[in-house]
mmCIF file of C-alpha atoms and ligand atoms in Angstrom:
data_model
loop_
_atom_site.group_PDB
_atom_site.id
_atom_site.type_symbol
_atom_site.label_atom_id
_atom_site.label_comp_id
_atom_site.label_asym_id
_atom_site.label_seq_id
_atom_site.Cartn_x
_atom_site.Cartn_y
_atom_site.Cartn_z
ATOM 1 C CA MET A 1 -41.766 13.455 11.989
ATOM 2 C CA ARG A 2 -45.009 14.108 10.440
ATOM 3 C CA ALA A 3 -45.876 13.502 6.867
ATOM 4 C CA TYR A 4 -48.936 14.630 4.892
ATOM 5 C CA TYR A 5 -50.155 15.092 1.344
ATOM 6 C CA TYR A 6 -48.659 18.347 -0.116
ATOM 7 C CA SER A 7 -51.211 20.811 -0.970
ATOM 8 C CA GLU A 8 -50.361 22.639 -4.389
ATOM 9 C CA ASP A 9 -51.222 26.045 -3.439
ATOM 10 C CA ASN A 10 -49.300 29.125 -4.755
ATOM 11 C CA THR A 11 -47.573 29.966 -1.514
ATOM 12 C CA ASP A 12 -43.795 29.868 -1.264
ATOM 13 C CA LYS A 13 -42.118 26.416 -0.952
ATOM 14 C CA THR A 14 -40.852 27.153 2.600
ATOM 15 C CA PHE A 15 -44.566 27.377 3.880
ATOM 16 C CA SER A 16 -46.153 24.313 5.197
ATOM 17 C CA HIS A 17 -48.425 23.287 2.224
ATOM 18 C CA ASP A 18 -50.403 21.236 4.731
ATOM 19 C CA SER A 19 -53.359 19.478 3.162
ATOM 20 C CA GLY A 20 -54.398 18.069 6.537
ATOM 21 C CA LYS A 21 -54.266 14.699 5.203
ATOM 22 C CA ASN A 22 -51.723 12.639 7.158
ATOM 23 C CA VAL A 23 -49.518 10.009 5.815
ATOM 24 C CA SER A 24 -48.284 7.150 8.135
ATOM 25 C CA GLN A 25 -44.890 5.735 8.529
ATOM 26 C CA GLN A 26 -46.044 2.534 7.025
ATOM 27 C CA GLN A 27 -47.189 4.368 3.917
ATOM 28 C CA LEU A 28 -43.695 5.893 3.693
ATOM 29 C CA GLU A 29 -42.209 2.563 4.052
ATOM 30 C CA GLU A 30 -44.250 1.265 1.111
ATOM 31 C CA CYS A 31 -42.439 3.941 -0.852
ATOM 32 C CA GLY A 32 -38.933 2.582 0.486
ATOM 33 C CA VAL A 33 -38.502 5.452 2.847
ATOM 34 C CA TYR A 34 -37.041 4.670 6.263
ATOM 35 C CA TYR A 35 -37.546 6.886 9.230
ATOM 36 C CA PHE A 36 -36.066 6.561 12.752
ATOM 37 C CA GLN A 37 -36.122 8.983 15.742
ATOM 38 C CA THR A 38 -33.131 8.711 18.118
ATOM 39 C CA LYS A 39 -33.824 8.894 21.783
ATOM 40 C CA GLY A 40 -32.323 9.221 25.096
ATOM 41 C CA SER A 41 -28.978 10.959 26.043
ATOM 42 C CA ASP A 42 -26.574 12.361 23.565
ATOM 43 C CA GLN A 43 -24.428 9.156 24.052
ATOM 44 C CA ASP A 44 -27.603 6.980 23.367
ATOM 45 C CA LYS A 45 -28.317 8.901 20.296
ATOM 46 C CA ASP A 46 -24.810 8.452 18.846
ATOM 47 C CA ASN A 47 -24.993 4.723 19.678
ATOM 48 C CA GLN A 48 -28.351 4.491 17.863
ATOM 49 C CA ILE A 49 -26.813 6.229 14.666
ATOM 50 C CA ASN A 50 -23.593 4.192 14.988
ATOM 51 C CA SER A 51 -25.304 0.925 14.976
ATOM 52 C CA ILE A 52 -27.512 1.859 12.005
ATOM 53 C CA SER A 53 -24.347 3.014 10.193
ATOM 54 C CA VAL A 54 -22.644 -0.370 10.892
ATOM 55 C CA GLU A 55 -25.814 -2.318 9.904
ATOM 56 C CA ARG A 56 -26.089 -0.390 6.620
ATOM 57 C CA LYS A 57 -22.392 0.235 5.876
ATOM 58 C CA TYR A 58 -22.362 3.925 6.111
ATOM 59 C CA ASN A 59 -18.704 4.687 6.843
ATOM 60 C CA SER A 60 -18.334 8.396 6.459
ATOM 61 C CA TYR A 61 -20.260 11.520 6.930
ATOM 62 C CA ASP A 62 -20.234 15.261 6.640
ATOM 63 C CA ILE A 63 -22.302 18.159 8.243
ATOM 64 C CA VAL A 64 -24.455 20.398 6.173
ATOM 65 C CA ARG A 65 -25.748 23.723 7.621
ATOM 66 C CA LEU A 66 -28.175 25.880 5.798
ATOM 67 C CA SER A 67 -29.541 29.242 7.020
ATOM 68 C CA SER A 68 -30.544 32.620 5.850
ATOM 69 C CA GLU A 69 -26.835 33.572 6.179
ATOM 70 C CA THR A 70 -25.554 30.877 3.808
ATOM 71 C CA LEU A 71 -24.025 32.148 0.736
ATOM 72 C CA ASP A 72 -26.415 32.098 -2.121
ATOM 73 C CA ILE A 73 -29.182 30.442 -0.165
ATOM 74 C CA ASP A 74 -31.877 31.086 -2.484
ATOM 75 C CA ASP A 75 -29.999 29.558 -5.519
ATOM 76 C CA LYS A 76 -29.236 26.508 -3.315
ATOM 77 C CA LEU A 77 -32.857 26.153 -2.127
ATOM 78 C CA ASN A 78 -34.116 26.326 -5.747
ATOM 79 C CA MET A 79 -31.489 23.640 -6.551
ATOM 80 C CA PHE A 80 -32.630 21.274 -3.723
ATOM 81 C CA PHE A 81 -36.255 21.951 -4.633
ATOM 82 C CA ASP A 82 -35.777 20.655 -8.334
ATOM 83 C CA GLU A 83 -37.406 17.222 -8.478
ATOM 84 C CA HIS A 84 -34.467 14.589 -8.743
ATOM 85 C CA LEU A 85 -33.308 11.240 -7.904
ATOM 86 C CA HIS A 86 -29.826 9.907 -6.858
ATOM 87 C CA GLU A 87 -28.283 6.653 -7.741
ATOM 88 C CA ASP A 88 -27.445 5.990 -4.063
ATOM 89 C CA GLU A 89 -29.304 6.479 -0.769
ATOM 90 C CA GLU A 90 -29.797 9.901 0.657
ATOM 91 C CA ILE A 91 -29.265 9.733 4.447
ATOM 92 C CA ARG A 92 -29.861 12.643 6.658
ATOM 93 C CA TYR A 93 -29.677 12.864 10.389
ATOM 94 C CA ILE A 94 -31.051 16.210 11.682
ATOM 95 C CA LEU A 95 -28.986 17.752 14.362
ATOM 96 C CA GLU A 96 -30.658 21.242 14.658
ATOM 97 C CA GLY A 97 -33.465 23.181 13.086
ATOM 98 C CA SER A 98 -35.955 21.707 10.711
ATOM 99 C CA GLY A 99 -37.062 21.223 7.027
ATOM 100 C CA TYR A 100 -39.030 19.487 4.471
ATOM 101 C CA PHE A 101 -38.383 16.446 2.337
ATOM 102 C CA ASP A 102 -40.892 15.979 -0.296
ATOM 103 C CA ILE A 103 -41.139 12.577 -1.918
ATOM 104 C CA ARG A 104 -43.380 11.173 -4.730
ATOM 105 C CA ASN A 105 -45.424 8.263 -3.681
ATOM 106 C CA LEU A 106 -46.143 5.276 -5.893
ATOM 107 C CA ASN A 107 -49.030 7.130 -7.476
ATOM 108 C CA ASP A 108 -46.772 10.004 -8.235
ATOM 109 C CA THR A 109 -48.293 12.292 -5.633
ATOM 110 C CA TRP A 110 -46.197 14.696 -3.511
ATOM 111 C CA ILE A 111 -45.898 13.814 0.134
ATOM 112 C CA ARG A 112 -44.183 16.332 2.398
ATOM 113 C CA ILE A 113 -42.123 15.022 5.348
ATOM 114 C CA VAL A 114 -41.525 17.338 8.213
ATOM 115 C CA VAL A 115 -37.977 16.739 9.782
ATOM 116 C CA GLU A 116 -36.606 18.208 12.929
ATOM 117 C CA LYS A 117 -33.961 17.406 15.546
ATOM 118 C CA ASN A 118 -33.227 13.517 16.230
ATOM 119 C CA ASP A 119 -34.959 12.649 12.852
ATOM 120 C CA LEU A 120 -33.089 10.293 10.707
ATOM 121 C CA ILE A 121 -34.475 9.783 7.158
ATOM 122 C CA ILE A 122 -33.193 7.376 4.461
ATOM 123 C CA LEU A 123 -34.560 7.970 0.890
ATOM 124 C CA PRO A 124 -33.953 4.965 -1.359
ATOM 125 C CA ALA A 125 -31.972 5.252 -4.538
ATOM 126 C CA GLY A 126 -34.262 6.069 -7.391
ATOM 127 C CA ILE A 127 -36.979 7.836 -5.557
ATOM 128 C CA PHE A 128 -38.160 11.140 -6.840
ATOM 129 C CA HIS A 129 -37.712 13.906 -4.141
ATOM 130 C CA ARG A 130 -36.749 17.434 -3.250
ATOM 131 C CA PHE A 131 -35.872 19.410 -0.260
ATOM 132 C CA THR A 132 -36.632 22.777 1.312
ATOM 133 C CA LEU A 133 -36.052 24.705 4.397
ATOM 134 C CA ASP A 134 -39.176 25.800 6.236
ATOM 135 C CA SER A 135 -40.028 29.400 7.221
ATOM 136 C CA ASN A 136 -37.504 29.234 9.995
ATOM 137 C CA ARG A 137 -34.777 28.922 7.492
ATOM 138 C CA PHE A 138 -32.273 26.910 9.506
ATOM 139 C CA ILE A 139 -31.162 23.325 9.551
ATOM 140 C CA VAL A 140 -28.045 21.357 10.521
ATOM 141 C CA ALA A 141 -27.877 17.780 9.287
ATOM 142 C CA LYS A 142 -25.412 14.932 9.239
ATOM 143 C CA ARG A 143 -25.072 13.446 5.677
ATOM 144 C CA LEU A 144 -24.101 9.764 6.047
ATOM 145 C CA PHE A 145 -22.799 7.802 3.158
ATOM 146 C CA LYS A 146 -20.992 4.532 1.940
ATOM 147 C CA GLU A 147 -17.812 4.661 0.102
ATOM 148 C CA ASN A 148 -17.819 6.684 -3.092
ATOM 149 C CA PRO A 149 -21.450 7.727 -3.005
ATOM 150 C CA SER A 150 -23.121 8.914 -6.151
ATOM 151 C CA TRP A 151 -24.334 12.301 -4.893
ATOM 152 C CA ILE A 152 -25.265 13.861 -8.353
ATOM 153 C CA PRO A 153 -29.010 14.906 -8.590
ATOM 154 C CA ILE A 154 -30.641 13.558 -11.765
ATOM 155 C CA SER A 155 -33.312 15.810 -12.690
ATOM 156 C CA ARG A 156 -36.640 14.052 -13.336
ATOM 157 C CA LYS A 157 -36.565 14.992 -16.932
ATOM 158 C CA ASP A 158 -33.215 13.260 -17.462
ATOM 159 C CA ALA A 159 -34.232 10.135 -15.475
ATOM 160 C CA VAL A 160 -36.507 8.487 -18.053
ATOM 161 C CA GLU A 161 -34.433 5.563 -18.909
ATOM 162 C CA ASN A 162 -32.396 5.431 -15.648
ATOM 163 C CA SER A 163 -31.708 1.885 -14.242
ATOM 164 C CA PHE A 164 -31.753 2.916 -10.670
ATOM 165 C CA ARG A 165 -35.182 4.378 -11.271
ATOM 166 C CA ASN A 166 -36.289 1.136 -12.787
ATOM 167 C CA SER A 167 -34.855 -0.905 -9.889
ATOM 168 C CA TYR A 168 -36.758 1.303 -7.568
ATOM 169 C CA LEU A 169 -39.952 0.799 -9.296
ATOM 170 C CA ILE A 170 -39.530 -3.032 -9.387
ATOM 171 C CA SER A 171 -38.514 -3.012 -5.533
ATOM 172 C CA THR A 172 -41.704 -1.130 -4.639
ATOM 173 C CA GLN A 173 -44.180 -3.147 -6.901
ATOM 174 C CA ASN A 174 -47.087 -4.665 -5.217
ATOM 175 C CA LYS A 175 -46.831 -2.298 -2.307
ATOM 176 C CA ALA A 176 -49.150 0.338 -3.492
HETATM 177 C C1 LIG B 201 -29.919 17.479 -0.087
HETATM 178 O O1 LIG B 201 -29.099 16.761 -0.608
HETATM 179 O O2 LIG B 201 -31.098 17.565 -0.319
HETATM 180 C C2 LIG B 201 -29.446 18.290 1.072
HETATM 181 O O3 LIG B 201 -28.236 18.114 1.462
HETATM 182 C C3 LIG B 201 -30.177 19.297 1.612
HETATM 183 C C4 LIG B 201 -29.939 19.518 3.098
HETATM 184 S S1 LIG B 201 -29.943 18.156 4.099
HETATM 185 C C5 LIG B 201 -31.153 18.407 5.298
HETATM 186 NI NI1 LIG B 202 -31.564 14.637 -3.119
#
């Protein structure tokens, strides 16, 4: 994992947009973003993911795979890249490939988080974010969730009076 401030240039979203200004894991934690890298044998990695799942009560998962061969991939990427929030955590464990999660920090500035194999990322409910593939256009990720997750992406323009957004803002107060 590497994170940095997103550079607003006019290149394609799948390009790196790397400002060269790094963001630390602690700065991500201040935004409520949790990051973990699994290590060791495949069995060790499974155990690490399982113990986090037990601790945080994730009891199901599915696998999402995106590549240039995916049907309507450009439409899907445009959808994932629309700034949104969810009323539940977004938990992604990267099995293959790589991609970018962009999150808004507490000053409303975009931070780009580069994820690759063995990275687990947990975005809190209520954080504004978006996702894109990188220029390799390939990722396979495990999506973990609790019972009855609220998957629906709520676009920023529709999230003005959202109670999960308000709770998120309260939970991150005094951390900036
Ligand atoms: C999402 O919700 O943004 C996705 O599932 C994108 C792919 S997960 C790496
Ligand atoms: Ni999302």
